[in-house]
Tab-separated table of C-alpha atoms and ligand atoms in Angstrom:
chain	number	residue	atom	x	y	z
X	1	MET	CA	0.057	0.266	-0.795
X	2	SER	CA	0.816	3.318	-0.858
X	3	LYS	CA	1.537	5.987	2.000
X	4	SER	CA	-1.634	7.520	3.075
X	5	ASP	CA	-2.178	11.269	1.535
X	6	ILE	CA	-3.958	12.564	5.077
X	7	ALA	CA	-4.167	11.215	8.755
X	8	LEU	CA	-7.372	11.640	10.780
X	9	LEU	CA	-6.103	11.523	14.278
X	10	GLY	CA	-9.815	11.374	16.707
X	11	LEU	CA	-11.873	8.649	15.236
X	12	GLY	CA	-15.381	9.983	17.073
X	13	VAL	CA	-18.061	10.443	14.716
X	14	MET	CA	-16.797	13.535	12.996
X	15	GLY	CA	-13.328	12.160	12.700
X	16	LYS	CA	-14.398	8.979	11.014
X	17	SER	CA	-16.853	10.281	8.484
X	18	LEU	CA	-14.442	12.780	7.526
X	19	ALA	CA	-12.036	9.659	6.800
X	20	LEU	CA	-14.703	7.816	4.827
X	21	ASN	CA	-15.300	10.750	2.736
X	22	LEU	CA	-11.486	11.049	1.908
X	23	LEU	CA	-11.551	7.632	1.032
X	24	ASP	CA	-14.732	7.837	-1.003
X	25	HIS	CA	-12.686	10.287	-3.171
X	26	GLY	CA	-9.562	7.880	-3.745
X	27	PHE	CA	-7.369	9.383	-0.908
X	28	ASN	CA	-4.973	7.185	1.078
X	29	VAL	CA	-6.114	8.371	4.554
X	30	ALA	CA	-4.456	6.950	8.006
X	31	GLY	CA	-5.910	6.579	11.278
X	32	PHE	CA	-5.533	6.772	14.803
X	33	ASP	CA	-7.665	7.344	17.891
X	34	ILE	CA	-6.749	6.660	21.467
X	35	ASN	CA	-10.047	4.784	21.637
X	36	SER	CA	-9.659	1.857	20.466
X	37	LEU	CA	-13.331	1.538	19.975
X	38	ASN	CA	-13.459	4.281	17.976
X	39	ARG	CA	-10.500	3.183	15.984
X	40	ASP	CA	-11.462	-0.222	15.240
X	41	ASN	CA	-15.189	1.003	14.619
X	42	ALA	CA	-13.857	3.198	11.314
X	43	ALA	CA	-11.271	0.107	10.620
X	44	LYS	CA	-13.941	-1.783	9.661
X	45	LYS	CA	-16.068	0.663	7.868
X	46	ALA	CA	-13.502	2.219	5.983
X	47	ARG	CA	-12.428	-1.084	5.146
X	48	GLU	CA	-15.966	-2.014	3.403
X	49	LEU	CA	-15.153	0.845	1.275
X	50	SER	CA	-11.564	0.701	0.476
X	51	GLN	CA	-13.105	-2.558	-1.215
X	52	GLN	CA	-14.575	-0.858	-3.975
X	53	SER	CA	-12.664	0.312	-6.847
X	54	GLY	CA	-11.191	3.369	-6.671
X	55	LYS	CA	-12.046	3.760	-3.300
X	56	GLY	CA	-8.921	5.325	-1.135
X	57	ASP	CA	-6.809	2.751	1.017
X	58	PHE	CA	-7.330	2.781	4.951
X	59	TYR	CA	-4.347	2.580	7.694
X	60	ASN	CA	-5.216	1.873	10.990
X	61	ALA	CA	-2.301	3.028	13.146
X	62	SER	CA	-2.381	1.345	16.803
X	63	ASN	CA	0.255	4.728	17.475
X	64	LEU	CA	1.327	8.270	17.227
X	65	GLY	CA	4.493	6.931	15.239
X	66	GLU	CA	3.165	4.516	13.258
X	67	LEU	CA	0.603	7.573	12.132
X	68	LEU	CA	3.410	9.561	10.959
X	69	ALA	CA	5.188	6.489	9.368
X	70	ASN	CA	2.695	6.120	6.887
X	71	LEU	CA	2.302	9.461	5.980
X	72	ALA	CA	3.635	10.833	2.305
X	73	THR	CA	5.910	14.070	3.234
X	74	PRO	CA	5.013	16.479	3.709
X	75	ARG	CA	3.037	14.973	6.552
X	76	VAL	CA	-0.967	16.549	6.707
X	77	ILE	CA	-3.156	15.546	9.940
X	78	ALA	CA	-5.845	16.227	10.226
X	79	LEU	CA	-7.154	16.564	14.218
X	80	SER	CA	-11.023	15.700	14.904
X	81	VAL	CA	-10.731	15.938	18.868
X	82	PRO	CA	-12.758	18.288	20.978
X	83	ALA	CA	-11.488	21.968	21.560
X	84	GLY	CA	-9.859	23.224	24.115
X	85	SER	CA	-6.512	22.157	25.566
X	86	ILE	CA	-6.713	18.820	24.234
X	87	VAL	CA	-6.051	20.471	20.578
X	88	ASP	CA	-2.103	21.446	22.109
X	89	SER	CA	-1.887	18.306	24.163
X	90	VAL	CA	-2.211	16.395	21.058
X	91	ILE	CA	-0.419	18.562	18.911
X	92	ASP	CA	3.044	18.304	21.506
X	93	GLN	CA	2.347	14.760	21.382
X	94	LEU	CA	3.007	14.477	17.609
X	95	ILE	CA	5.698	17.266	18.093
X	96	ALA	CA	7.664	14.422	20.217
X	97	ALA	CA	6.780	11.277	17.392
X	98	GLY	CA	8.451	13.843	15.368
X	99	LEU	CA	6.881	15.826	13.116
X	100	GLU	CA	9.034	18.233	11.041
X	101	ALA	CA	8.708	21.889	10.407
X	102	GLN	CA	7.157	21.124	7.032
X	103	ASP	CA	4.392	18.983	8.351
X	104	ILE	CA	0.749	20.045	8.218
X	105	VAL	CA	-1.609	20.097	11.367
X	106	ILE	CA	-5.392	21.293	10.441
X	107	ASP	CA	-7.141	21.604	13.443
X	108	THR	CA	-10.917	20.481	12.187
X	109	GLY	CA	-12.761	20.801	15.526
X	110	ASN	CA	-15.132	24.032	17.033
X	111	SER	CA	-12.467	26.234	18.333
X	112	LEU	CA	-12.020	29.443	20.272
X	113	TRP	CA	-10.876	31.344	17.068
X	114	THR	CA	-8.110	33.450	19.040
X	115	ASP	CA	-6.972	29.655	20.254
X	116	SER	CA	-6.332	29.109	16.302
X	117	GLU	CA	-4.758	32.290	16.241
X	118	ARG	CA	-2.429	31.864	19.321
X	119	ARG	CA	-1.355	27.869	17.911
X	120	GLU	CA	-0.447	29.152	14.446
X	121	ARG	CA	1.959	32.278	16.805
X	122	ASN	CA	3.106	29.218	18.700
X	123	TYR	CA	3.931	26.163	16.271
X	124	GLN	CA	5.911	28.662	13.659
X	125	GLY	CA	8.337	26.906	13.162
X	126	LYS	CA	7.877	23.976	14.564
X	127	LEU	CA	4.764	22.452	11.730
X	128	ARG	CA	3.012	24.577	9.666
X	129	PHE	CA	-0.568	25.382	11.800
X	130	PHE	CA	-3.756	25.340	9.734
X	131	SER	CA	-7.455	25.512	10.563
X	132	THR	CA	-10.385	24.043	8.973
X	133	ALA	CA	-13.800	24.737	10.694
X	134	VAL	CA	-16.068	21.868	9.447
X	135	SER	CA	-20.120	22.112	9.300
X	136	GLY	CA	-22.994	19.851	8.170
X	137	GLY	CA	-22.820	17.468	11.778
X	138	GLU	CA	-22.178	13.886	10.664
X	139	VAL	CA	-23.677	13.734	7.771
X	140	GLY	CA	-21.784	16.825	6.271
X	141	ALA	CA	-18.818	15.512	7.494
X	142	ARG	CA	-19.731	12.089	5.569
X	143	PHE	CA	-21.012	13.101	2.443
X	144	GLY	CA	-20.010	16.624	2.224
X	145	PRO	CA	-19.547	19.144	4.690
X	146	SER	CA	-18.745	23.109	4.163
X	147	LEU	CA	-14.904	23.803	5.093
X	148	MET	CA	-13.945	27.009	6.483
X	149	ALA	CA	-10.468	26.765	6.293
X	150	SER	CA	-7.542	29.336	7.307
X	151	GLY	CA	-3.571	29.391	8.551
X	152	ASP	CA	-0.674	28.855	6.488
X	153	LEU	CA	-0.853	30.241	3.112
X	154	SER	CA	1.362	27.274	1.681
X	155	ALA	CA	-0.656	24.819	3.374
X	156	TRP	CA	-3.548	25.239	1.565
X	157	GLN	CA	-1.768	24.918	-1.900
X	158	VAL	CA	-2.136	21.223	-0.173
X	159	VAL	CA	-4.873	21.041	1.057
X	160	LYS	CA	-6.482	21.914	-1.229
X	161	PRO	CA	-7.664	19.418	-3.664
X	162	MET	CA	-8.834	17.128	-0.872
X	163	TRP	CA	-11.093	19.584	0.643
X	164	GLN	CA	-12.546	20.693	-2.233
X	165	ALA	CA	-12.968	17.007	-3.502
X	166	ILE	CA	-14.658	15.729	-0.094
X	167	ALA	CA	-17.083	19.308	0.619
X	168	ALA	CA	-20.492	19.638	-0.743
X	169	LYS	CA	-21.125	20.731	-3.953
X	170	VAL	CA	-23.499	23.377	-5.587
X	171	ASP	CA	-24.545	24.156	-9.174
X	172	GLN	CA	-24.087	27.824	-10.532
X	173	HIS	CA	-27.835	28.853	-9.057
X	174	GLY	CA	-26.502	27.608	-6.033
X	175	GLN	CA	-28.471	24.239	-5.551
X	176	PRO	CA	-27.180	21.474	-3.936
X	177	LEU	CA	-25.271	18.540	-5.733
X	178	GLY	CA	-25.053	14.906	-4.924
X	179	GLN	CA	-21.402	13.912	-3.194
X	180	PHE	CA	-19.975	13.022	-6.732
X	181	GLU	CA	-21.449	15.232	-8.834
X	182	SER	CA	-18.702	18.358	-10.262
X	183	GLY	CA	-19.989	22.014	-9.140
X	184	GLU	CA	-18.676	24.823	-6.876
X	185	PRO	CA	-17.370	23.171	-3.520
X	186	CYS	CA	-18.511	24.934	-0.342
X	187	ALA	CA	-14.604	24.810	0.948
X	188	ALA	CA	-13.010	28.374	0.866
X	189	TYR	CA	-9.607	29.454	1.933
X	190	LEU	CA	-10.126	32.752	3.881
X	191	GLY	CA	-7.590	33.775	5.748
X	192	PRO	CA	-4.688	33.351	8.391
X	193	ALA	CA	-5.671	30.669	11.412
X	194	GLY	CA	-8.159	32.382	13.312
X	195	ALA	CA	-10.425	33.476	10.474
X	196	GLY	CA	-11.832	29.616	9.262
X	197	HIS	CA	-12.581	29.580	12.857
X	198	TYR	CA	-14.061	33.166	13.177
X	199	VAL	CA	-16.231	32.386	10.910
X	200	LYS	CA	-17.704	29.516	11.817
X	201	MET	CA	-17.774	31.290	15.016
X	202	VAL	CA	-20.846	33.141	13.924
X	203	HIS	CA	-21.768	30.932	11.624
X	204	ASN	CA	-22.679	29.165	14.161
X	205	GLY	CA	-24.472	32.321	15.913
X	206	ILE	CA	-26.615	32.767	12.464
X	207	GLU	CA	-27.543	29.427	13.319
X	208	TYR	CA	-28.579	29.542	16.741
X	209	ALA	CA	-30.683	32.440	15.980
X	210	ASP	CA	-31.918	30.907	12.922
X	211	MET	CA	-34.089	27.931	15.068
X	212	GLN	CA	-34.353	30.323	17.531
X	213	LEU	CA	-36.854	32.497	14.963
X	214	ILE	CA	-38.531	28.784	13.307
X	215	CYS	CA	-39.471	28.168	16.984
X	216	GLU	CA	-41.140	31.323	18.086
X	217	ALA	CA	-43.358	30.457	14.432
X	218	TYR	CA	-43.829	27.593	16.001
X	219	HIS	CA	-44.914	28.865	19.313
X	220	VAL	CA	-46.975	31.440	18.082
X	221	MET	CA	-48.357	28.680	16.094
X	222	SER	CA	-49.563	26.394	18.355
X	223	GLN	CA	-51.259	28.711	20.210
X	224	LEU	CA	-53.755	29.754	17.909
X	225	PRO	CA	-54.249	26.258	18.136
X	226	LEU	CA	-52.874	24.539	15.302
X	227	SER	CA	-51.228	20.944	15.789
X	228	ALA	CA	-48.048	20.217	15.326
X	229	GLN	CA	-48.755	17.777	12.121
X	230	GLN	CA	-50.343	21.284	10.823
X	231	ILE	CA	-47.687	23.542	11.810
X	232	GLY	CA	-45.177	20.786	9.762
X	233	ALA	CA	-47.221	21.334	6.766
X	234	THR	CA	-46.895	24.746	6.587
X	235	PHE	CA	-43.629	24.788	7.213
X	236	ALA	CA	-42.658	22.112	4.595
X	237	LYS	CA	-44.976	24.703	2.544
X	238	TRP	CA	-43.270	27.694	3.150
X	239	ASN	CA	-39.782	25.648	2.132
X	240	GLN	CA	-40.863	25.825	-1.058
X	241	GLY	CA	-40.042	29.341	-1.347
X	242	VAL	CA	-38.094	31.690	-0.152
X	243	LEU	CA	-37.396	30.269	3.146
X	244	SER	CA	-35.937	27.247	1.938
X	245	SER	CA	-33.157	26.449	4.401
X	246	TYR	CA	-32.402	22.811	5.822
X	247	LEU	CA	-33.174	24.376	8.916
X	248	LEU	CA	-37.016	24.811	8.072
X	249	GLU	CA	-36.850	21.255	6.494
X	250	ILE	CA	-35.504	18.686	9.149
X	251	SER	CA	-38.553	21.519	11.832
X	252	ALA	CA	-41.106	20.302	9.143
X	253	GLU	CA	-40.167	16.756	9.734
X	254	ILE	CA	-39.516	17.149	13.322
X	255	LEU	CA	-43.040	18.501	13.534
X	256	GLN	CA	-44.838	15.578	11.348
X	257	THR	CA	-43.324	13.149	12.990
X	258	SER	CA	-44.423	10.620	16.019
X	259	ASP	CA	-43.073	9.305	18.973
X	260	PRO	CA	-42.629	5.778	18.472
X	261	VAL	CA	-43.173	5.330	22.272
X	262	THR	CA	-46.811	7.222	22.924
X	263	HIS	CA	-47.460	7.637	19.335
X	264	GLN	CA	-48.242	11.366	20.454
X	265	PRO	CA	-46.625	14.144	18.077
X	266	PHE	CA	-42.860	13.649	18.979
X	267	VAL	CA	-42.225	17.434	19.605
X	268	ASP	CA	-45.128	16.880	22.480
X	269	ILE	CA	-43.092	14.527	24.326
X	270	VAL	CA	-39.600	16.201	24.082
X	271	LEU	CA	-38.696	18.438	27.331
X	272	ASP	CA	-38.554	22.672	26.724
X	273	LYS	CA	-34.692	23.061	27.765
X	274	ALA	CA	-32.303	23.805	25.461
X	275	GLY	CA	-28.875	22.580	25.595
X	276	GLN	CA	-26.090	24.547	23.744
X	277	LYS	CA	-22.376	23.776	23.539
X	278	GLY	CA	-20.914	27.370	23.393
X	279	THR	CA	-20.524	28.396	19.871
X	280	GLY	CA	-23.503	31.001	19.749
X	281	LEU	CA	-22.534	32.322	23.413
X	282	TRP	CA	-19.456	33.030	22.001
X	283	THR	CA	-20.497	34.805	19.373
X	284	ALA	CA	-23.124	36.934	21.299
X	285	VAL	CA	-19.783	37.777	23.821
X	286	ASN	CA	-18.127	38.734	20.634
X	287	ALA	CA	-20.612	41.393	19.739
X	288	LEU	CA	-20.371	42.744	22.945
X	289	GLN	CA	-16.971	43.434	22.968
X	290	VAL	CA	-16.381	44.816	19.869
X	291	GLY	CA	-19.812	47.230	19.794
X	292	VAL	CA	-21.104	45.615	17.020
X	293	PRO	CA	-25.196	45.636	17.102
X	294	ALA	CA	-26.109	41.565	17.341
X	295	PRO	CA	-29.481	41.762	19.141
X	296	THR	CA	-31.043	38.563	17.634
X	297	ILE	CA	-28.037	36.025	18.221
X	298	ALA	CA	-27.686	37.227	21.818
X	299	GLN	CA	-31.672	36.643	22.397
X	300	ALA	CA	-31.263	33.198	20.269
X	301	VAL	CA	-28.595	32.514	23.488
X	302	PHE	CA	-31.304	33.873	26.084
X	303	ALA	CA	-33.617	32.045	24.837
X	304	ARG	CA	-31.768	28.778	25.539
X	305	ALA	CA	-31.320	30.043	29.035
X	306	GLN	CA	-34.608	31.022	29.920
X	307	SER	CA	-35.677	27.695	28.312
X	308	GLY	CA	-32.939	26.125	31.138
X	309	GLN	CA	-35.412	27.500	33.461
X	310	LYS	CA	-37.863	25.243	33.417
X	311	ALA	CA	-38.928	24.548	37.150
X	312	LEU	CA	-38.712	28.518	37.518
X	313	ARG	CA	-41.066	29.079	34.821
X	314	VAL	CA	-43.580	26.322	35.648
X	315	LYS	CA	-43.824	27.607	38.993
X	316	ALA	CA	-44.310	31.969	37.398
X	317	ALA	CA	-46.669	30.358	34.882
X	318	ASP	CA	-49.429	30.065	37.906
X	319	MET	CA	-48.588	33.149	39.118
X	320	LEU	CA	-48.010	36.089	36.757
X	321	SER	CA	-51.670	36.630	34.883
X	322	LYS	CA	-51.702	36.146	30.655
X	323	PRO	CA	-53.426	37.792	28.110
X	324	SER	CA	-56.891	36.058	27.146
X	325	PRO	CA	-56.258	34.225	23.731
X	326	LEU	CA	-56.524	36.355	20.740
X	327	ALA	CA	-58.585	34.583	18.006
X	328	PRO	CA	-57.131	35.674	15.184
X	329	ASN	CA	-59.337	37.297	12.539
X	330	ASP	CA	-58.280	35.988	9.472
X	331	PHE	CA	-55.781	33.018	10.141
X	332	ASP	CA	-54.154	32.193	7.181
X	333	ALA	CA	-53.601	36.539	6.322
X	334	LEU	CA	-51.859	35.740	9.867
X	335	LEU	CA	-49.920	33.143	8.948
X	336	ASP	CA	-48.400	34.828	5.676
X	337	ASP	CA	-47.626	37.329	8.918
X	338	LEU	CA	-45.764	34.997	9.968
X	339	HIS	CA	-44.009	33.730	7.276
X	340	ASP	CA	-43.096	37.841	6.135
X	341	ALA	CA	-41.614	37.687	9.367
X	342	LEU	CA	-39.362	34.685	9.822
X	343	PHE	CA	-37.867	35.990	6.239
X	344	SER	CA	-37.186	39.156	6.860
X	345	ALA	CA	-35.758	38.910	10.420
X	346	LYS	CA	-33.406	35.660	8.808
X	347	VAL	CA	-32.472	38.446	6.890
X	348	ALA	CA	-31.818	40.849	10.064
X	349	VAL	CA	-29.608	38.388	11.656
X	350	TYR	CA	-27.437	37.310	8.314
X	351	ALA	CA	-27.397	42.093	8.696
X	352	GLN	CA	-25.647	41.147	12.116
X	353	GLY	CA	-23.839	38.336	11.748
X	354	PHE	CA	-21.851	39.538	8.351
X	355	ASP	CA	-21.156	43.411	10.410
X	356	LEU	CA	-20.228	41.297	13.044
X	357	ILE	CA	-17.843	39.292	10.559
X	358	LYS	CA	-17.089	42.882	8.654
X	359	THR	CA	-15.833	44.843	11.986
X	360	THR	CA	-13.501	41.733	13.011
X	361	ALA	CA	-11.929	41.146	9.395
X	362	HIS	CA	-10.922	44.980	9.551
X	363	ALA	CA	-9.410	45.024	13.381
X	364	GLU	CA	-7.246	41.722	12.131
X	365	GLN	CA	-6.466	43.440	8.915
X	366	TRP	CA	-8.186	39.486	7.494
X	367	PRO	CA	-8.814	39.803	3.469
X	368	LEU	CA	-12.541	37.796	4.383
X	369	ASP	CA	-14.380	37.258	0.677
X	370	PHE	CA	-17.801	37.926	1.784
X	371	ILE	CA	-19.153	36.295	-1.623
X	372	ALA	CA	-16.595	33.304	-0.794
X	373	ILE	CA	-18.080	32.750	3.022
X	374	ALA	CA	-22.295	33.295	1.420
X	375	LYS	CA	-21.200	31.437	-1.028
X	376	ILE	CA	-19.607	28.430	1.050
X	377	TRP	CA	-22.704	28.204	3.526
X	378	ARG	CA	-24.882	27.353	0.906
X	379	ALA	CA	-24.796	23.448	1.177
X	380	GLY	CA	-23.117	21.855	3.341
X	381	CYS	CA	-23.353	23.575	6.767
X	382	ILE	CA	-26.477	23.737	8.829
X	383	ILE	CA	-28.271	27.355	7.765
X	384	ARG	CA	-27.276	26.328	4.473
X	385	ALA	CA	-30.259	28.443	2.752
X	386	GLN	CA	-31.598	29.423	-0.449
X	387	ILE	CA	-31.311	33.260	0.448
X	388	LEU	CA	-27.109	32.652	0.818
X	389	GLN	CA	-27.022	32.331	-3.088
X	390	ASP	CA	-28.862	36.054	-2.610
X	391	ILE	CA	-26.873	37.040	-0.368
X	392	SER	CA	-23.992	36.253	-1.765
X	393	GLN	CA	-25.134	37.862	-5.208
X	394	ALA	CA	-25.571	41.385	-3.018
X	395	TYR	CA	-22.143	41.153	-2.830
X	396	GLN	CA	-21.505	40.751	-5.719
X	397	ASP	CA	-23.361	43.752	-6.772
X	398	ASP	CA	-21.648	45.551	-4.395
X	399	SER	CA	-18.600	44.453	-2.516
X	400	GLN	CA	-19.013	47.611	-0.137
X	401	LEU	CA	-21.859	46.319	1.047
X	402	GLU	CA	-22.276	48.376	4.144
X	403	ASN	CA	-25.598	46.511	5.890
X	404	LEU	CA	-27.055	43.581	4.276
X	405	LEU	CA	-30.691	45.595	4.415
X	406	LEU	CA	-29.417	48.012	2.357
X	407	ALA	CA	-28.434	45.834	-0.600
X	408	PRO	CA	-31.350	46.840	-3.174
X	409	SER	CA	-32.797	43.144	-3.473
X	410	PHE	CA	-33.508	42.787	0.337
X	411	SER	CA	-34.872	46.508	1.218
X	412	ALA	CA	-37.275	45.903	-1.614
X	413	GLN	CA	-38.436	42.683	-0.105
X	414	ILE	CA	-38.609	43.314	3.396
X	415	SER	CA	-40.460	46.789	2.124
X	416	GLY	CA	-43.188	44.417	1.499
X	417	LYS	CA	-43.142	42.311	4.031
X	418	ALA	CA	-42.203	44.665	7.132
X	419	PRO	CA	-46.141	45.292	7.746
X	420	GLY	CA	-46.629	41.365	8.290
X	421	TRP	CA	-43.659	41.064	10.376
X	422	ARG	CA	-44.812	44.171	12.428
X	423	ARG	CA	-48.533	42.417	12.993
X	424	ALA	CA	-46.897	39.100	13.974
X	425	VAL	CA	-44.942	40.988	16.822
X	426	ALA	CA	-48.316	42.669	17.723
X	427	HIS	CA	-49.881	39.536	17.718
X	428	ALA	CA	-47.397	37.594	19.710
X	429	ALA	CA	-47.095	41.019	21.838
X	430	LEU	CA	-51.376	40.960	22.631
X	431	SER	CA	-51.737	37.250	22.488
X	432	GLY	CA	-48.307	36.624	25.701
X	433	VAL	CA	-45.978	34.423	23.427
X	434	PRO	CA	-43.013	35.517	23.894
X	435	MET	CA	-41.085	36.586	20.803
X	436	PRO	CA	-37.533	37.365	21.535
X	437	ALA	CA	-35.695	36.633	18.718
X	438	ILE	CA	-38.102	37.843	15.877
X	439	SER	CA	-38.794	40.981	18.118
X	440	SER	CA	-35.415	41.749	18.515
X	441	ALA	CA	-34.830	41.913	14.613
X	442	LEU	CA	-37.645	43.882	14.566
X	443	SER	CA	-36.121	46.312	16.655
X	444	TYR	CA	-32.951	45.653	14.856
X	445	TYR	CA	-34.473	46.585	11.297
X	446	ASP	CA	-35.958	49.653	13.145
X	447	GLY	CA	-33.208	51.252	14.808
X	448	LEU	CA	-31.178	51.108	11.633
X	449	ARG	CA	-33.255	52.761	9.792
X	450	SER	CA	-33.673	55.676	12.137
X	451	ALA	CA	-31.691	58.348	11.292
X	452	VAL	CA	-31.937	59.649	15.480
X	453	LEU	CA	-32.376	57.549	18.586
X	454	PRO	CA	-33.258	58.573	21.553
X	455	ALA	CA	-29.220	58.489	22.544
X	456	ASN	CA	-28.852	62.588	23.130
X	457	LEU	CA	-30.836	61.863	26.150
X	458	LEU	CA	-28.960	58.988	27.266
X	459	GLN	CA	-26.249	61.272	26.952
X	460	ALA	CA	-27.238	64.118	28.314
X	461	GLN	CA	-28.273	61.597	31.510
X	462	ARG	CA	-24.449	60.817	30.998
X	463	ASP	CA	-23.434	64.334	31.022
X	464	TYR	CA	-25.520	65.038	33.764
X	465	PHE	CA	-24.756	62.155	36.619
X	466	GLY	CA	-20.821	61.405	35.106
X	467	ALA	CA	-19.973	64.459	33.642
X	468	HIS	CA	-18.850	62.324	30.578
X	469	SER	CA	-19.571	64.973	28.087
X	470	TYR	CA	-21.477	65.482	25.120
X	471	ALA	CA	-21.044	66.421	21.239
X	472	ARG	CA	-23.534	68.513	20.129
X	473	VAL	CA	-25.204	68.667	16.915
X	474	ASP	CA	-24.491	71.608	15.703
X	475	GLU	CA	-20.816	71.413	15.871
X	476	PRO	CA	-18.019	69.085	14.915
X	477	GLU	CA	-18.502	65.825	16.652
X	478	HIS	CA	-15.106	66.254	18.106
X	479	ARG	CA	-15.650	69.048	20.275
X	480	ARG	CA	-16.893	67.596	23.206
X	481	TYR	CA	-19.002	69.493	26.219
X	482	HIS	CA	-20.351	69.336	29.866
X	483	LEU	CA	-23.427	71.510	31.554
X	484	THR	CA	-23.188	72.475	34.630
X	485	TRP	CA	-26.414	70.735	35.455
X	486	SER	CA	-25.928	71.500	39.778
X	487	ALA	CA	-25.302	75.212	39.049
X	488	SER	CA	-28.489	77.192	39.434
X	489	ASP	CA	-26.957	79.215	36.021
X	490	LYS	CA	-26.213	76.394	33.770
X	491	GLN	CA	-23.433	76.679	31.512
X	492	GLN	CA	-22.121	74.764	29.046
X	493	ILE	CA	-17.822	74.481	29.301
X	494	GLU	CA	-15.751	73.000	26.050
X	495	LEU	CA	-13.274	70.264	27.552
S	1	6PG	C1	-23.055	22.538	11.745
S	1	6PG	C2	-22.942	23.298	13.907
S	1	6PG	C3	-22.002	21.874	14.876
S	1	6PG	C4	-22.863	21.931	16.359
S	1	6PG	C5	-23.355	23.316	17.120
S	1	6PG	C6	-24.250	22.503	17.922
S	1	6PG	O1	-22.135	23.565	11.305
S	1	6PG	O2	-22.274	21.652	11.924
S	1	6PG	O3	-22.623	24.150	14.428
S	1	6PG	O4	-20.643	22.833	14.894
S	1	6PG	O5	-23.585	21.274	16.203
S	1	6PG	O6	-21.808	23.576	17.159
S	1	6PG	O7	-23.903	23.609	19.100
S	1	6PG	P1	-24.969	23.826	20.553
S	1	6PG	O8	-24.941	22.328	20.566
S	1	6PG	O9	-24.248	25.056	20.810
S	1	6PG	O10	-26.369	23.993	19.753
């Protein structure tokens, strides 16, 4: 057997799926996992695949030395291990096992982007550090993920053919293609090492918000009341149009699935406490730190946190009054309003996400290409959706686009849909159904289109109690003033 093109270190669900995907495309793969069960399981599946013609060979290494010895040079080792200190410890073990400066280590986990930046600095001269954030879960990794690559540019030349081969593909209209069809691959080099994980972090922030938007529409509909089956059918219908997305598609399927134990709608037997691994939280924290308004992403994280307060909510449900149910005059019109609210809020979420990416790219001096980012999210990843074709087009039409909501195609659509968006939010508020993400997106939109916000009063408050100064509307902004609030004869002092 010839030497392997790449090693997968960590053969859990994601590592094994990436390895099998690489074999499928004819690459020879070496694999190692500290857990012998994972190793044997992957080796068994890989052997079955390797027996088919045109597939690559799999080498089941029993230690790191064997793994390195089996690789062609420069060695390419993809790590599929949990994010955090384990990544550093595995890289240190690889160095101890004989890794060389030209060898390439790729972190494919959901690592914090600043860790990737640190690793790129720390491992300079010892190895070529590369990162590739992978989206699409197990099925994506196995049959075509979205790959957000970054790090050493010379390493990309080595990795590129493999990543482009295994990534999801789309046709020129952004429609997903089959695993072995040729098309535009959803894999791109984004910039220095932190960039890929940063973009993936924002992807996950958008993912959190998109999921929450759908959940809020479901919540309102379930109170009308519509059955889970009916809501699922409505979502399936919506999925044929501008809202077409993986997350809406799976939501439609989930809502139309019965629990095999009780035969009730499956969704009704799932406990309403959301879990999280933290990438949405990272996005919200980052938005707060850099001062970019991303309220809908933050609300999606808070909504998960409030869902976790189940016992408190159950207690409060008995103690706090609730409005009488609001019967809509026109059922179909309300569903249309919810549809428009979902679409508009979704565009607002992408506007927030891309604004965040733009701000950090500027601060980090990453030459990020928004067209490429929107394009590699069109298939393979969890947020894949029809809208990403339109977003990539919006950036092709105007590469300097300041905010997605200002793209003519979106601003025109949202002008038409905003009345329905407002009615949907009003309906939820009057019915007492929480709608934190959809309503925060509307406030974001209204904030964006407000030439004047009440921050004038806020600045005056700050100057009043803390002498924090203010700028005047009739003077250049750099001139700062303070008013002597406590004096009976108030004077303005220029600072
Ligand atoms: C993806 C997903 C993936 C993972 C999320 C789940 O793009 O494939 O984002 O990375 O499913 O991290 O996140 P939570 O457990 O925080 O919901």
